[in-house]
Tab-separated table of N, CA and C in Angstrom:
chain	number	residue	atom	x	y	z
A	240	UNK	N	49.263	216.290	82.569
A	240	UNK	CA	49.968	216.328	83.834
A	240	UNK	C	51.436	215.982	83.593
A	241	UNK	N	52.290	216.664	84.268
A	241	UNK	CA	53.729	216.434	84.169
A	241	UNK	C	54.103	215.241	85.046
A	242	UNK	N	55.092	214.462	84.603
A	242	UNK	CA	55.613	213.355	85.405
A	242	UNK	C	57.096	213.579	85.632
A	243	UNK	N	57.517	213.405	86.876
A	243	UNK	CA	58.929	213.523	87.235
A	243	UNK	C	59.363	212.229	87.899
A	244	UNK	N	60.655	211.942	87.788
A	244	UNK	CA	61.231	210.744	88.403
A	244	UNK	C	62.377	211.165	89.315
A	245	UNK	N	62.539	210.450	90.407
A	245	UNK	CA	63.587	210.748	91.379
A	245	UNK	C	64.282	209.458	91.782
A	246	UNK	N	65.582	209.578	92.090
A	246	UNK	CA	66.399	208.422	92.445
A	246	UNK	C	66.663	208.382	93.945
A	247	UNK	N	66.289	207.284	94.571
A	247	UNK	CA	66.657	207.038	95.964
A	247	UNK	C	67.914	206.179	95.924
A	248	UNK	N	69.051	206.795	96.242
A	248	UNK	CA	70.345	206.123	96.161
A	248	UNK	C	70.929	206.074	97.566
A	249	UNK	N	71.120	204.862	98.083
A	249	UNK	CA	71.651	204.673	99.433
A	249	UNK	C	72.959	203.899	99.363
A	250	UNK	N	73.935	204.343	100.132
A	250	UNK	CA	75.226	203.649	100.228
A	250	UNK	C	75.805	203.884	101.606
A	251	UNK	N	76.198	202.836	102.259
A	251	UNK	CA	76.937	202.908	103.522
A	251	UNK	C	76.268	203.823	104.545
A	252	UNK	N	74.943	203.718	104.671
A	252	UNK	CA	74.213	204.499	105.667
A	252	UNK	C	73.959	205.948	105.282
A	253	UNK	N	74.157	206.278	104.011
A	253	UNK	CA	73.934	207.643	103.519
A	253	UNK	C	72.956	207.619	102.347
A	254	UNK	N	72.273	208.736	102.137
A	254	UNK	CA	71.382	208.914	100.992
A	254	UNK	C	71.920	210.083	100.178
A	255	UNK	N	71.916	209.918	98.861
A	255	UNK	CA	72.434	210.946	97.965
A	255	UNK	C	71.347	211.962	97.618
A	256	UNK	N	71.640	213.224	97.880
A	256	UNK	CA	70.744	214.335	97.578
A	256	UNK	C	71.456	215.339	96.681
A	257	UNK	N	70.671	216.228	96.112
A	257	UNK	CA	71.201	217.418	95.465
A	257	UNK	C	70.895	218.566	96.430
A	258	UNK	N	71.951	219.180	96.944
A	258	UNK	CA	71.791	220.346	97.818
A	258	UNK	C	71.578	221.552	96.912
A	259	UNK	N	70.436	222.202	97.098
A	259	UNK	CA	70.086	223.363	96.285
A	259	UNK	C	70.188	224.615	97.132
A	260	UNK	N	70.770	225.618	96.564
A	260	UNK	CA	70.809	226.927	97.200
A	260	UNK	C	70.317	227.926	96.166
A	261	UNK	N	69.206	228.557	96.477
A	261	UNK	CA	68.602	229.508	95.539
A	261	UNK	C	68.295	230.798	96.292
A	262	UNK	N	69.089	231.809	96.011
A	262	UNK	CA	68.933	233.120	96.659
A	262	UNK	C	68.900	232.984	98.178
A	263	UNK	N	69.812	232.192	98.726
A	263	UNK	CA	69.928	232.033	100.174
A	263	UNK	C	69.031	230.963	100.770
A	264	UNK	N	68.110	230.414	100.023
A	264	UNK	CA	67.217	229.354	100.492
A	264	UNK	C	67.898	228.015	100.214
A	265	UNK	N	68.242	227.272	101.267
A	265	UNK	CA	68.950	226.001	101.111
A	265	UNK	C	67.987	224.854	101.396
A	266	UNK	N	67.928	223.899	100.466
A	266	UNK	CA	67.078	222.725	100.636
A	266	UNK	C	67.678	221.567	99.841
A	267	UNK	N	67.095	220.380	100.020
A	267	UNK	CA	67.643	219.158	99.429
A	267	UNK	C	66.560	218.434	98.638
A	268	UNK	N	66.950	217.902	97.476
A	268	UNK	CA	66.045	217.110	96.639
A	268	UNK	C	66.776	215.833	96.230
A	269	UNK	N	66.012	214.795	95.950
A	269	UNK	CA	66.623	213.602	95.385
A	269	UNK	C	66.984	213.888	93.934
A	270	UNK	N	68.054	213.285	93.428
A	270	UNK	CA	68.408	213.479	92.023
A	270	UNK	C	67.258	213.042	91.110
A	271	UNK	N	67.079	213.754	90.027
A	271	UNK	CA	66.039	213.399	89.075
A	271	UNK	C	65.437	214.626	88.434
A	272	UNK	N	64.345	214.429	87.717
A	272	UNK	CA	63.686	215.529	87.034
A	272	UNK	C	62.559	215.020	86.164
A	273	UNK	N	62.119	215.871	85.258
A	273	UNK	CA	60.983	215.554	84.416
A	273	UNK	C	61.312	214.587	83.292
A	274	UNK	N	60.291	213.854	82.881
A	274	UNK	CA	60.417	212.991	81.710
A	274	UNK	C	60.296	213.895	80.486
A	275	UNK	N	61.284	213.809	79.594
A	275	UNK	CA	61.331	214.675	78.419
A	275	UNK	C	60.983	213.890	77.154
A	276	UNK	N	60.606	214.624	76.112
A	276	UNK	CA	60.392	213.986	74.811
A	276	UNK	C	61.707	213.326	74.424
A	277	UNK	N	61.629	212.129	73.906
A	277	UNK	CA	62.842	211.400	73.544
A	277	UNK	C	63.242	210.384	74.595
A	278	UNK	N	62.781	210.582	75.844
A	278	UNK	CA	63.012	209.563	76.867
A	278	UNK	C	62.087	208.390	76.577
A	279	UNK	N	62.588	207.175	76.744
A	279	UNK	CA	61.790	205.996	76.475
A	279	UNK	C	60.817	205.645	77.588
A	280	UNK	N	60.735	206.453	78.617
A	280	UNK	CA	59.877	206.196	79.765
A	280	UNK	C	60.592	206.602	81.036
A	281	UNK	N	60.009	206.273	82.186
A	281	UNK	CA	60.581	206.699	83.457
A	281	UNK	C	62.014	206.200	83.701
A	282	UNK	N	62.301	204.954	83.357
A	282	UNK	CA	63.638	204.402	83.602
A	282	UNK	C	64.680	205.128	82.755
A	283	UNK	N	64.395	205.314	81.465
A	283	UNK	CA	65.322	206.047	80.598
A	283	UNK	C	65.527	207.471	81.090
A	284	UNK	N	64.443	208.127	81.497
A	284	UNK	CA	64.537	209.500	81.980
A	284	UNK	C	65.416	209.578	83.225
A	285	UNK	N	65.244	208.621	84.127
A	285	UNK	CA	66.026	208.651	85.361
A	285	UNK	C	67.496	208.337	85.100
A	286	UNK	N	67.773	207.429	84.189
A	286	UNK	CA	69.172	207.171	83.832
A	286	UNK	C	69.816	208.433	83.251
A	287	UNK	N	69.092	209.163	82.418
A	287	UNK	CA	69.598	210.419	81.853
A	287	UNK	C	69.840	211.442	82.959
A	288	UNK	N	68.881	211.581	83.856
A	288	UNK	CA	69.009	212.545	84.959
A	288	UNK	C	70.205	212.212	85.855
A	289	UNK	N	70.433	210.935	86.120
A	289	UNK	CA	71.577	210.535	86.947
A	289	UNK	C	72.879	210.942	86.254
A	290	UNK	N	72.966	210.707	84.949
A	290	UNK	CA	74.171	211.139	84.201
A	290	UNK	C	74.345	212.651	84.287
A	291	UNK	N	73.253	213.397	84.058
A	291	UNK	CA	73.327	214.852	84.040
A	291	UNK	C	73.664	215.448	85.400
A	292	UNK	N	73.101	214.882	86.457
A	292	UNK	CA	73.249	215.484	87.778
A	292	UNK	C	74.390	214.901	88.605
A	293	UNK	N	74.849	213.682	88.269
A	293	UNK	CA	75.840	213.017	89.121
A	293	UNK	C	77.104	212.583	88.383
A	294	UNK	N	77.136	212.715	87.066
A	294	UNK	CA	78.304	212.332	86.250
A	294	UNK	C	78.657	210.852	86.352
A	295	UNK	N	77.675	210.004	86.597
A	295	UNK	CA	77.891	208.552	86.635
A	295	UNK	C	76.718	207.865	85.950
A	296	UNK	N	76.922	206.610	85.595
A	296	UNK	CA	75.830	205.778	85.087
A	296	UNK	C	75.146	205.132	86.287
A	297	UNK	N	73.833	205.125	86.280
A	297	UNK	CA	73.098	204.518	87.373
A	297	UNK	C	72.237	203.372	86.896
A	298	UNK	N	71.965	202.454	87.806
A	298	UNK	CA	71.056	201.354	87.542
A	298	UNK	C	69.752	201.652	88.264
A	299	UNK	N	68.662	201.655	87.515
A	299	UNK	CA	67.360	201.968	88.084
A	299	UNK	C	66.665	200.669	88.473
A	300	UNK	N	66.246	200.590	89.727
A	300	UNK	CA	65.531	199.424	90.237
A	300	UNK	C	64.029	199.645	90.193
A	301	UNK	N	63.347	199.125	91.194
A	301	UNK	CA	61.885	199.208	91.183
A	301	UNK	C	61.391	200.507	91.830
A	302	UNK	N	60.168	200.851	91.473
A	302	UNK	CA	59.532	202.038	92.043
A	302	UNK	C	59.154	201.745	93.484
A	303	UNK	N	59.462	202.692	94.392
A	303	UNK	CA	59.186	202.479	95.811
A	303	UNK	C	58.166	203.457	96.386
A	304	UNK	N	57.856	204.523	95.645
A	304	UNK	CA	56.926	205.522	96.170
A	304	UNK	C	56.435	206.380	95.016
A	305	UNK	N	55.229	206.902	95.171
A	305	UNK	CA	54.658	207.821	94.190
A	305	UNK	C	53.749	208.792	94.922
A	306	UNK	N	53.794	210.052	94.521
A	306	UNK	CA	52.894	211.038	95.087
A	306	UNK	C	52.675	212.148	94.060
A	307	UNK	N	51.742	213.031	94.366
A	307	UNK	CA	51.429	214.149	93.487
A	307	UNK	C	51.727	215.435	94.239
A	308	UNK	N	52.332	216.382	93.541
A	308	UNK	CA	52.688	217.664	94.140
A	308	UNK	C	52.179	218.773	93.233
A	309	UNK	N	51.553	219.789	93.827
A	309	UNK	CA	51.089	220.938	93.055
A	309	UNK	C	51.892	222.155	93.471
A	310	UNK	N	52.544	222.779	92.489
A	310	UNK	CA	53.359	223.967	92.728
A	310	UNK	C	53.031	224.986	91.647
A	311	UNK	N	52.673	226.184	92.059
A	311	UNK	CA	52.311	227.264	91.146
A	311	UNK	C	51.249	226.813	90.145
A	312	UNK	N	50.255	226.065	90.645
A	312	UNK	CA	49.127	225.647	89.832
A	312	UNK	C	49.379	224.472	88.908
A	313	UNK	N	50.575	223.894	88.942
A	313	UNK	CA	50.899	222.759	88.079
A	313	UNK	C	51.052	221.506	88.944
A	314	UNK	N	50.278	220.472	88.626
A	314	UNK	CA	50.362	219.210	89.361
A	314	UNK	C	51.347	218.286	88.658
A	315	UNK	N	52.233	217.710	89.448
A	315	UNK	CA	53.246	216.791	88.930
A	315	UNK	C	53.124	215.451	89.638
A	316	UNK	N	53.126	214.400	88.854
A	316	UNK	CA	53.194	213.037	89.388
A	316	UNK	C	54.685	212.740	89.594
A	317	UNK	N	55.074	212.380	90.817
A	317	UNK	CA	56.482	212.127	91.131
A	317	UNK	C	56.652	210.665	91.511
A	318	UNK	N	57.509	209.977	90.762
A	318	UNK	CA	57.780	208.560	90.995
A	318	UNK	C	59.204	208.425	91.543
A	319	UNK	N	59.336	207.687	92.640
A	319	UNK	CA	60.641	207.463	93.264
A	319	UNK	C	61.063	206.024	92.992
A	320	UNK	N	62.286	205.858	92.482
A	320	UNK	CA	62.833	204.543	92.186
A	320	UNK	C	64.104	204.318	92.997
A	321	UNK	N	64.264	203.097	93.512
A	321	UNK	CA	65.551	202.745	94.109
A	321	UNK	C	66.569	202.640	92.987
A	322	UNK	N	67.740	203.221	93.194
A	322	UNK	CA	68.785	203.210	92.168
A	322	UNK	C	70.131	202.892	92.812
A	323	UNK	N	71.052	202.469	91.964
A	323	UNK	CA	72.404	202.146	92.411
A	323	UNK	C	73.377	202.894	91.512
A	324	UNK	N	74.399	203.480	92.123
A	324	UNK	CA	75.497	204.078	91.369
A	324	UNK	C	76.771	203.339	91.776
A	325	UNK	N	77.754	203.280	90.875
A	325	UNK	CA	78.929	202.446	91.131
A	325	UNK	C	79.938	203.015	92.126
A	326	UNK	N	79.765	204.262	92.553
A	326	UNK	CA	80.767	204.895	93.395
A	326	UNK	C	80.126	205.943	94.296
A	327	UNK	N	80.823	206.321	95.344
A	327	UNK	CA	80.360	207.438	96.171
A	327	UNK	C	80.936	208.757	95.661
A	328	UNK	N	81.852	208.690	94.688
A	328	UNK	CA	82.445	209.900	94.103
A	328	UNK	C	81.557	210.395	92.971
A	329	UNK	N	80.755	211.399	93.263
A	329	UNK	CA	79.857	211.969	92.265
A	329	UNK	C	80.094	213.474	92.198
A	330	UNK	N	79.759	214.047	91.053
A	330	UNK	CA	79.870	215.500	90.890
A	330	UNK	C	78.815	215.936	89.887
A	331	UNK	N	78.475	217.210	89.923
A	331	UNK	CA	77.473	217.725	89.005
A	331	UNK	C	77.916	217.496	87.574
A	332	UNK	N	77.025	216.922	86.784
A	332	UNK	CA	77.338	216.605	85.397
A	332	UNK	C	77.148	217.791	84.475
A	333	UNK	N	77.083	217.497	83.185
A	333	UNK	CA	77.015	218.538	82.167
A	333	UNK	C	75.589	218.798	81.692
A	334	UNK	N	74.615	218.525	82.544
A	334	UNK	CA	73.218	218.763	82.189
A	334	UNK	C	72.837	220.222	82.359
A	335	UNK	N	71.547	220.520	82.249
A	335	UNK	CA	71.069	221.901	82.337
A	335	UNK	C	71.415	222.587	83.659
A	336	UNK	N	71.517	221.799	84.738
A	336	UNK	CA	71.841	222.393	86.039
A	336	UNK	C	73.185	223.113	86.002
A	337	UNK	N	74.140	222.541	85.291
A	337	UNK	CA	75.459	223.159	85.172
A	337	UNK	C	75.342	224.560	84.569
A	338	UNK	N	74.490	224.704	83.569
A	338	UNK	CA	74.295	226.002	82.927
A	338	UNK	C	73.543	227.005	83.783
A	339	UNK	N	72.798	226.506	84.773
A	339	UNK	CA	72.032	227.390	85.659
A	339	UNK	C	72.817	227.807	86.889
A	340	UNK	N	74.014	227.256	87.077
A	340	UNK	CA	74.825	227.573	88.257
A	340	UNK	C	75.208	229.053	88.267
A	341	UNK	N	75.131	229.646	89.438
A	341	UNK	CA	75.592	231.021	89.646
A	341	UNK	C	75.863	231.184	91.134
A	342	UNK	N	76.291	232.361	91.531
A	342	UNK	CA	76.558	232.585	92.959
A	342	UNK	C	75.272	232.513	93.784
A	343	UNK	N	74.107	232.727	93.154
A	343	UNK	CA	72.835	232.676	93.868
A	343	UNK	C	72.015	231.431	93.574
A	344	UNK	N	72.537	230.539	92.745
A	344	UNK	CA	71.781	229.355	92.352
A	344	UNK	C	72.764	228.195	92.177
A	345	UNK	N	72.819	227.299	93.173
A	345	UNK	CA	73.800	226.216	93.108
A	345	UNK	C	73.140	224.848	93.238
A	346	UNK	N	73.834	223.866	92.674
A	346	UNK	CA	73.436	222.451	92.717
A	346	UNK	C	74.668	221.681	93.168
A	347	UNK	N	74.542	220.914	94.257
A	347	UNK	CA	75.693	220.168	94.761
A	347	UNK	C	75.279	218.763	95.191
A	348	UNK	N	75.723	217.727	94.484
A	348	UNK	CA	75.445	216.361	94.952
A	348	UNK	C	76.139	216.149	96.303
A	349	UNK	N	75.404	215.597	97.253
A	349	UNK	CA	75.954	215.431	98.596
A	349	UNK	C	75.318	214.217	99.272
A	350	UNK	N	76.160	213.428	99.941
A	350	UNK	CA	75.682	212.275	100.703
A	350	UNK	C	75.319	212.750	102.110
A	351	UNK	N	74.105	212.406	102.554
A	351	UNK	CA	73.635	212.795	103.886
A	351	UNK	C	73.452	211.520	104.713
A	352	UNK	N	74.090	211.462	105.906
A	352	UNK	CA	73.879	210.305	106.769
A	352	UNK	C	72.400	210.168	107.144
A	353	UNK	N	71.909	208.953	107.164
A	353	UNK	CA	70.505	208.694	107.478
A	353	UNK	C	70.115	209.350	108.796
A	354	UNK	N	70.997	209.322	109.785
A	354	UNK	CA	70.651	209.893	111.093
A	354	UNK	C	70.510	211.414	111.058
A	355	UNK	N	70.962	212.067	109.997
A	355	UNK	CA	70.853	213.528	109.890
A	355	UNK	C	69.645	213.982	109.076
A	356	UNK	N	68.825	213.058	108.595
A	356	UNK	CA	67.707	213.434	107.729
A	356	UNK	C	66.728	214.390	108.398
A	357	UNK	N	66.563	214.281	109.714
A	357	UNK	CA	65.605	215.154	110.399
A	357	UNK	C	66.117	216.580	110.528
A	358	UNK	N	67.373	216.820	110.198
A	358	UNK	CA	67.955	218.158	110.357
A	358	UNK	C	67.992	218.958	109.060
A	359	UNK	N	67.544	218.370	107.946
A	359	UNK	CA	67.617	219.083	106.671
A	359	UNK	C	66.225	219.305	106.089
A	360	UNK	N	66.114	220.298	105.225
A	360	UNK	CA	64.863	220.648	104.557
A	360	UNK	C	64.793	219.894	103.233
A	361	UNK	N	64.057	218.765	103.220
A	361	UNK	CA	63.893	217.952	102.011
A	361	UNK	C	62.622	218.415	101.314
A	362	UNK	N	62.724	218.643	99.999
A	362	UNK	CA	61.558	219.101	99.234
A	362	UNK	C	61.288	218.197	98.042
A	363	UNK	N	60.012	218.121	97.616
A	363	UNK	CA	58.840	218.676	98.267
A	363	UNK	C	58.583	218.011	99.617
A	364	UNK	N	57.777	218.653	100.461
A	364	UNK	CA	57.562	218.153	101.825
A	364	UNK	C	57.092	216.707	101.909
A	365	UNK	N	56.235	216.279	100.959
A	365	UNK	CA	55.747	214.896	100.991
A	365	UNK	C	56.913	213.921	100.867
A	366	UNK	N	57.878	214.269	100.046
A	366	UNK	CA	59.048	213.423	99.858
A	366	UNK	C	59.879	213.385	101.131
A	367	UNK	N	60.084	214.549	101.734
A	367	UNK	CA	60.853	214.605	102.979
A	367	UNK	C	60.230	213.749	104.066
A	368	UNK	N	58.912	213.842	104.204
A	368	UNK	CA	58.211	213.041	105.211
A	368	UNK	C	58.384	211.554	104.926
A	369	UNK	N	58.238	211.156	103.668
A	369	UNK	CA	58.358	209.744	103.316
A	369	UNK	C	59.766	209.232	103.583
A	370	UNK	N	60.781	209.961	103.157
A	370	UNK	CA	62.168	209.515	103.351
A	370	UNK	C	62.471	209.393	104.847
A	371	UNK	N	62.070	210.387	105.624
A	371	UNK	CA	62.340	210.364	107.069
A	371	UNK	C	61.614	209.198	107.744
A	372	UNK	N	60.330	208.969	107.402
A	372	UNK	CA	59.575	207.859	107.989
A	372	UNK	C	60.171	206.516	107.587
A	373	UNK	N	60.570	206.408	106.357
A	373	UNK	CA	61.140	205.151	105.837
A	373	UNK	C	62.412	204.788	106.609
A	374	UNK	N	63.188	205.771	106.988
A	374	UNK	CA	64.464	205.517	107.675
A	374	UNK	C	64.263	205.244	109.160
A	375	UNK	N	63.082	205.570	109.710
A	375	UNK	CA	62.821	205.294	111.125
A	375	UNK	C	62.511	203.836	111.382
A	376	UNK	N	62.080	203.132	110.360
A	376	UNK	CA	61.671	201.725	110.504
A	376	UNK	C	62.887	200.818	110.623
């Protein structure tokens, strides 16, 4: 089974997402990705992903949520960790996403106000539901 890690980064009433646009389909994901060979575990993988996707060093805190998602017959264990970044100024780093950028496939780090979470398409759906419910409390 594949394992992926995602960063829940909150600052000043906003949550940091990666806005994805793929062939006109726009949706939002938390920064992160799969654990790769060479990563020392989930924390190392998430620190690498934060560098690649946000061009900053991040501090990984404790795990706050976990769920399983099946897409195209592959089940992935997804772990969400609270993380901190030193600034609100972030930009797409030099990871694989940069190489996949095109006019039909974009990655854009973006801060979304907590009150706007119900207006965006957060994926996978289980994650969107959890983030939205968590912010209602």
